[in-house]
Amino acid sequence: MTKPVHPAPFSVTQLAELFQQFYGTAQQAIGKCVSQSYQALASKKPRSGTPTTQMLSKAEMVQKKRDRKLLEIRRIALEEAIEKRVTEGVYDKIWRPRSTEDEARDDSLHSKIAALKVVGVNLGHLGVELDSEEKAKLVDNELQEAIKALAAMNEKKYPLGKLLLLKQAHKAIVGMFSFVP
């Protein structure tokens, strides 16, 4: 029988500290990678035989600025990729442990929502009065986009994915109000 790596479970504070240490180490490695990329870009640029005190031309300044922006985008993409991989790997263990009844509660809530739909609960029952049946159908269609985006959040196991879906739902809801007087 193998011996466990950690004899006792971590406390929340210890776990948070381990994550922060990991992210600190990852950020340093990414910074080093990006700076090496920047140095590699700089070394590929043709240099003239003139002294280094010569001022850069406008085109060279624009290119340097463009290179820095591209490297910053690369740094952010690397950080997001690492965060996605880490959070997807530990998501079920942290947010959906087997010892909880979250999944059963979710299923119960979904069945209650489905029952309300079958009974025919609509916006009018919730105090939202629309002056025509056509507007009510339009609002229902617009809400379907937001509902789908919010439901899809269960599938994403990393912060950026959830945030993008939340923004999509928000956009659908805000767009809905442009149709409702």
Short mmCIF file of C-alpha atoms in Angstrom, two decimals:
data_model
loop_
_atom_site.label_atom_id
_atom_site.label_comp_id
_atom_site.label_asym_id
_atom_site.label_seq_id
_atom_site.Cartn_x
_atom_site.Cartn_y
_atom_site.Cartn_z
CA MET A 1 0.00 0.00 0.00
CA THR A 2 1.35 3.43 -0.89
CA LYS A 3 1.85 6.07 1.69
CA PRO A 4 -0.17 9.28 1.13
CA VAL A 5 1.77 12.35 0.14
CA HIS A 6 0.07 14.40 2.84
CA PRO A 7 -1.03 12.53 5.98
CA ALA A 8 -3.80 15.03 6.81
CA PRO A 9 -6.03 17.15 4.59
CA PHE A 10 -4.99 20.77 4.12
CA SER A 11 -6.86 23.56 5.78
CA VAL A 12 -8.37 26.25 3.58
CA THR A 13 -5.58 28.64 4.53
CA GLN A 14 -2.86 26.11 3.71
CA LEU A 15 -4.49 25.26 0.39
CA ALA A 16 -4.81 28.95 -0.53
CA GLU A 17 -1.16 29.48 0.37
CA LEU A 18 -0.08 26.55 -1.84
CA PHE A 19 -2.04 27.99 -4.76
CA GLN A 20 -0.51 31.43 -4.25
CA GLN A 21 2.99 29.91 -4.16
CA PHE A 22 2.24 28.00 -7.35
CA TYR A 23 0.92 31.09 -9.13
CA GLY A 24 3.92 33.12 -7.95
CA THR A 25 6.30 30.52 -9.34
CA ALA A 26 4.32 30.26 -12.58
CA GLN A 27 4.28 34.05 -12.97
CA GLN A 28 8.06 34.19 -12.56
CA ALA A 29 8.54 31.44 -15.17
CA ILE A 30 6.17 33.20 -17.58
CA GLY A 31 7.96 36.50 -17.02
CA LYS A 32 11.28 34.85 -17.76
CA CYS A 33 9.88 33.24 -20.92
CA VAL A 34 8.43 36.55 -22.14
CA SER A 35 11.62 38.49 -21.40
CA GLN A 36 13.67 35.87 -23.27
CA SER A 37 11.25 36.19 -26.19
CA TYR A 38 11.67 39.97 -26.12
CA GLN A 39 15.46 39.62 -26.05
CA ALA A 40 15.29 37.15 -28.94
CA LEU A 41 13.20 39.61 -30.93
CA ALA A 42 15.64 42.43 -30.17
CA SER A 43 18.65 40.33 -31.20
CA LYS A 44 17.06 39.49 -34.58
CA LYS A 45 16.68 43.15 -35.47
CA PRO A 46 19.37 44.38 -37.83
CA ARG A 47 21.79 46.78 -36.16
CA SER A 48 23.72 49.42 -37.93
CA GLY A 49 27.39 50.07 -37.27
CA THR A 50 26.56 53.45 -35.76
CA PRO A 51 26.97 54.20 -32.06
CA THR A 52 24.20 53.04 -29.69
CA THR A 53 23.44 56.61 -28.66
CA GLN A 54 21.65 57.17 -31.94
CA MET A 55 17.97 57.87 -31.52
CA LEU A 56 15.45 55.36 -32.80
CA SER A 57 13.43 56.22 -35.86
CA LYS A 58 9.67 56.51 -35.59
CA ALA A 59 9.21 53.18 -37.41
CA GLU A 60 11.58 51.45 -34.96
CA MET A 61 9.72 52.94 -31.99
CA VAL A 62 6.38 51.79 -33.40
CA GLN A 63 7.77 48.29 -34.01
CA LYS A 64 9.16 48.07 -30.45
CA LYS A 65 5.80 49.14 -29.06
CA ARG A 66 4.03 46.56 -31.24
CA ASP A 67 6.47 43.86 -30.09
CA ARG A 68 5.86 44.73 -26.43
CA LYS A 69 2.09 44.56 -26.92
CA LEU A 70 2.36 41.16 -28.62
CA LEU A 71 4.54 39.84 -25.81
CA GLU A 72 2.08 41.16 -23.22
CA ILE A 73 -0.73 39.36 -25.05
CA ARG A 74 1.41 36.22 -25.05
CA ARG A 75 2.05 36.58 -21.30
CA ILE A 76 -1.67 36.91 -20.58
CA ALA A 77 -2.46 33.91 -22.81
CA LEU A 78 0.14 31.79 -21.00
CA GLU A 79 -1.24 32.82 -17.59
CA GLU A 80 -4.80 32.01 -18.70
CA ALA A 81 -3.72 28.63 -20.10
CA ILE A 82 -2.00 27.71 -16.84
CA GLU A 83 -4.95 28.84 -14.76
CA LYS A 84 -7.35 26.91 -16.98
CA ARG A 85 -5.30 23.72 -16.73
CA VAL A 86 -4.88 23.95 -12.96
CA THR A 87 -8.47 24.84 -12.19
CA GLU A 88 -9.86 22.17 -14.53
CA GLY A 89 -7.61 19.61 -12.85
CA VAL A 90 -8.72 20.36 -9.31
CA TYR A 91 -12.27 21.64 -9.93
CA ASP A 92 -14.12 18.46 -9.01
CA LYS A 93 -12.02 17.89 -5.91
CA ILE A 94 -12.50 21.41 -4.56
CA TRP A 95 -15.90 22.52 -5.81
CA ARG A 96 -17.68 19.21 -6.28
CA PRO A 97 -16.36 16.81 -3.63
CA ARG A 98 -18.17 13.47 -3.38
CA SER A 99 -19.01 14.15 0.24
CA THR A 100 -21.51 16.89 -0.66
CA GLU A 101 -24.98 16.67 -2.10
CA ASP A 102 -24.51 19.55 -4.58
CA GLU A 103 -25.34 17.44 -7.61
CA ALA A 104 -28.52 16.11 -6.01
CA ARG A 105 -29.54 19.66 -5.07
CA ASP A 106 -28.87 20.85 -8.61
CA ASP A 107 -30.99 18.02 -10.03
CA SER A 108 -33.77 18.88 -7.59
CA LEU A 109 -33.67 22.54 -8.57
CA HIS A 110 -33.71 21.63 -12.28
CA SER A 111 -36.77 19.43 -11.77
CA LYS A 112 -38.55 22.23 -9.88
CA ILE A 113 -37.81 24.68 -12.69
CA ALA A 114 -39.06 22.16 -15.25
CA ALA A 115 -42.26 21.69 -13.20
CA LEU A 116 -42.83 25.47 -13.18
CA LYS A 117 -42.44 25.51 -16.96
CA VAL A 118 -44.93 22.66 -17.34
CA VAL A 119 -47.46 24.47 -15.11
CA GLY A 120 -46.98 27.58 -17.23
CA VAL A 121 -45.46 30.09 -14.83
CA ASN A 122 -44.45 33.11 -16.87
CA LEU A 123 -43.28 36.70 -16.41
CA GLY A 124 -46.80 37.86 -15.62
CA HIS A 125 -46.83 35.62 -12.55
CA LEU A 126 -43.58 37.26 -11.45
CA GLY A 127 -45.05 40.77 -11.62
CA VAL A 128 -43.63 41.72 -15.04
CA GLU A 129 -46.54 43.06 -17.10
CA LEU A 130 -46.15 43.14 -20.86
CA ASP A 131 -48.83 44.82 -22.95
CA SER A 132 -48.94 42.25 -25.75
CA GLU A 133 -48.50 38.53 -26.30
CA GLU A 134 -45.95 39.28 -29.03
CA LYS A 135 -43.69 41.16 -26.62
CA ALA A 136 -43.99 38.34 -24.08
CA LYS A 137 -42.82 35.80 -26.66
CA LEU A 138 -39.97 38.10 -27.68
CA VAL A 139 -38.85 38.43 -24.04
CA ASP A 140 -39.07 34.65 -23.57
CA ASN A 141 -36.90 34.10 -26.67
CA GLU A 142 -34.35 36.65 -25.45
CA LEU A 143 -34.24 35.04 -22.01
CA GLN A 144 -33.52 31.64 -23.57
CA GLU A 145 -30.10 32.89 -24.70
CA ALA A 146 -29.27 34.05 -21.17
CA ILE A 147 -30.58 30.79 -19.67
CA LYS A 148 -28.44 28.71 -22.03
CA ALA A 149 -25.34 30.77 -21.23
CA LEU A 150 -25.92 30.48 -17.47
CA ALA A 151 -26.56 26.73 -17.73
CA ALA A 152 -23.37 26.30 -19.76
CA MET A 153 -21.40 27.76 -16.84
CA ASN A 154 -21.67 24.33 -15.18
CA GLU A 155 -19.59 22.88 -18.00
CA LYS A 156 -16.74 25.36 -17.68
CA LYS A 157 -14.26 24.61 -14.94
CA TYR A 158 -12.02 27.65 -15.15
CA PRO A 159 -12.63 31.30 -14.25
CA LEU A 160 -12.25 32.87 -17.69
CA GLY A 161 -14.70 30.42 -19.26
CA LYS A 162 -17.30 31.16 -16.60
CA LEU A 163 -16.72 34.90 -16.94
CA LEU A 164 -17.20 34.83 -20.72
CA LEU A 165 -20.49 32.94 -20.34
CA LEU A 166 -21.63 35.36 -17.65
CA LYS A 167 -20.87 38.27 -19.98
CA GLN A 168 -22.82 36.51 -22.73
CA ALA A 169 -25.83 36.11 -20.42
CA HIS A 170 -25.56 39.74 -19.33
CA LYS A 171 -25.42 40.89 -22.94
CA ALA A 172 -28.55 38.86 -23.74
CA ILE A 173 -30.43 40.30 -20.77
CA VAL A 174 -29.38 43.89 -21.53
CA GLY A 175 -30.27 43.34 -25.19
CA MET A 176 -33.69 42.13 -24.09
CA PHE A 177 -34.46 45.47 -22.46
CA SER A 178 -33.97 47.27 -25.75
CA PHE A 179 -37.12 45.47 -26.97
CA VAL A 180 -39.23 46.02 -23.85
CA PRO A 181 -40.63 49.54 -23.33
#
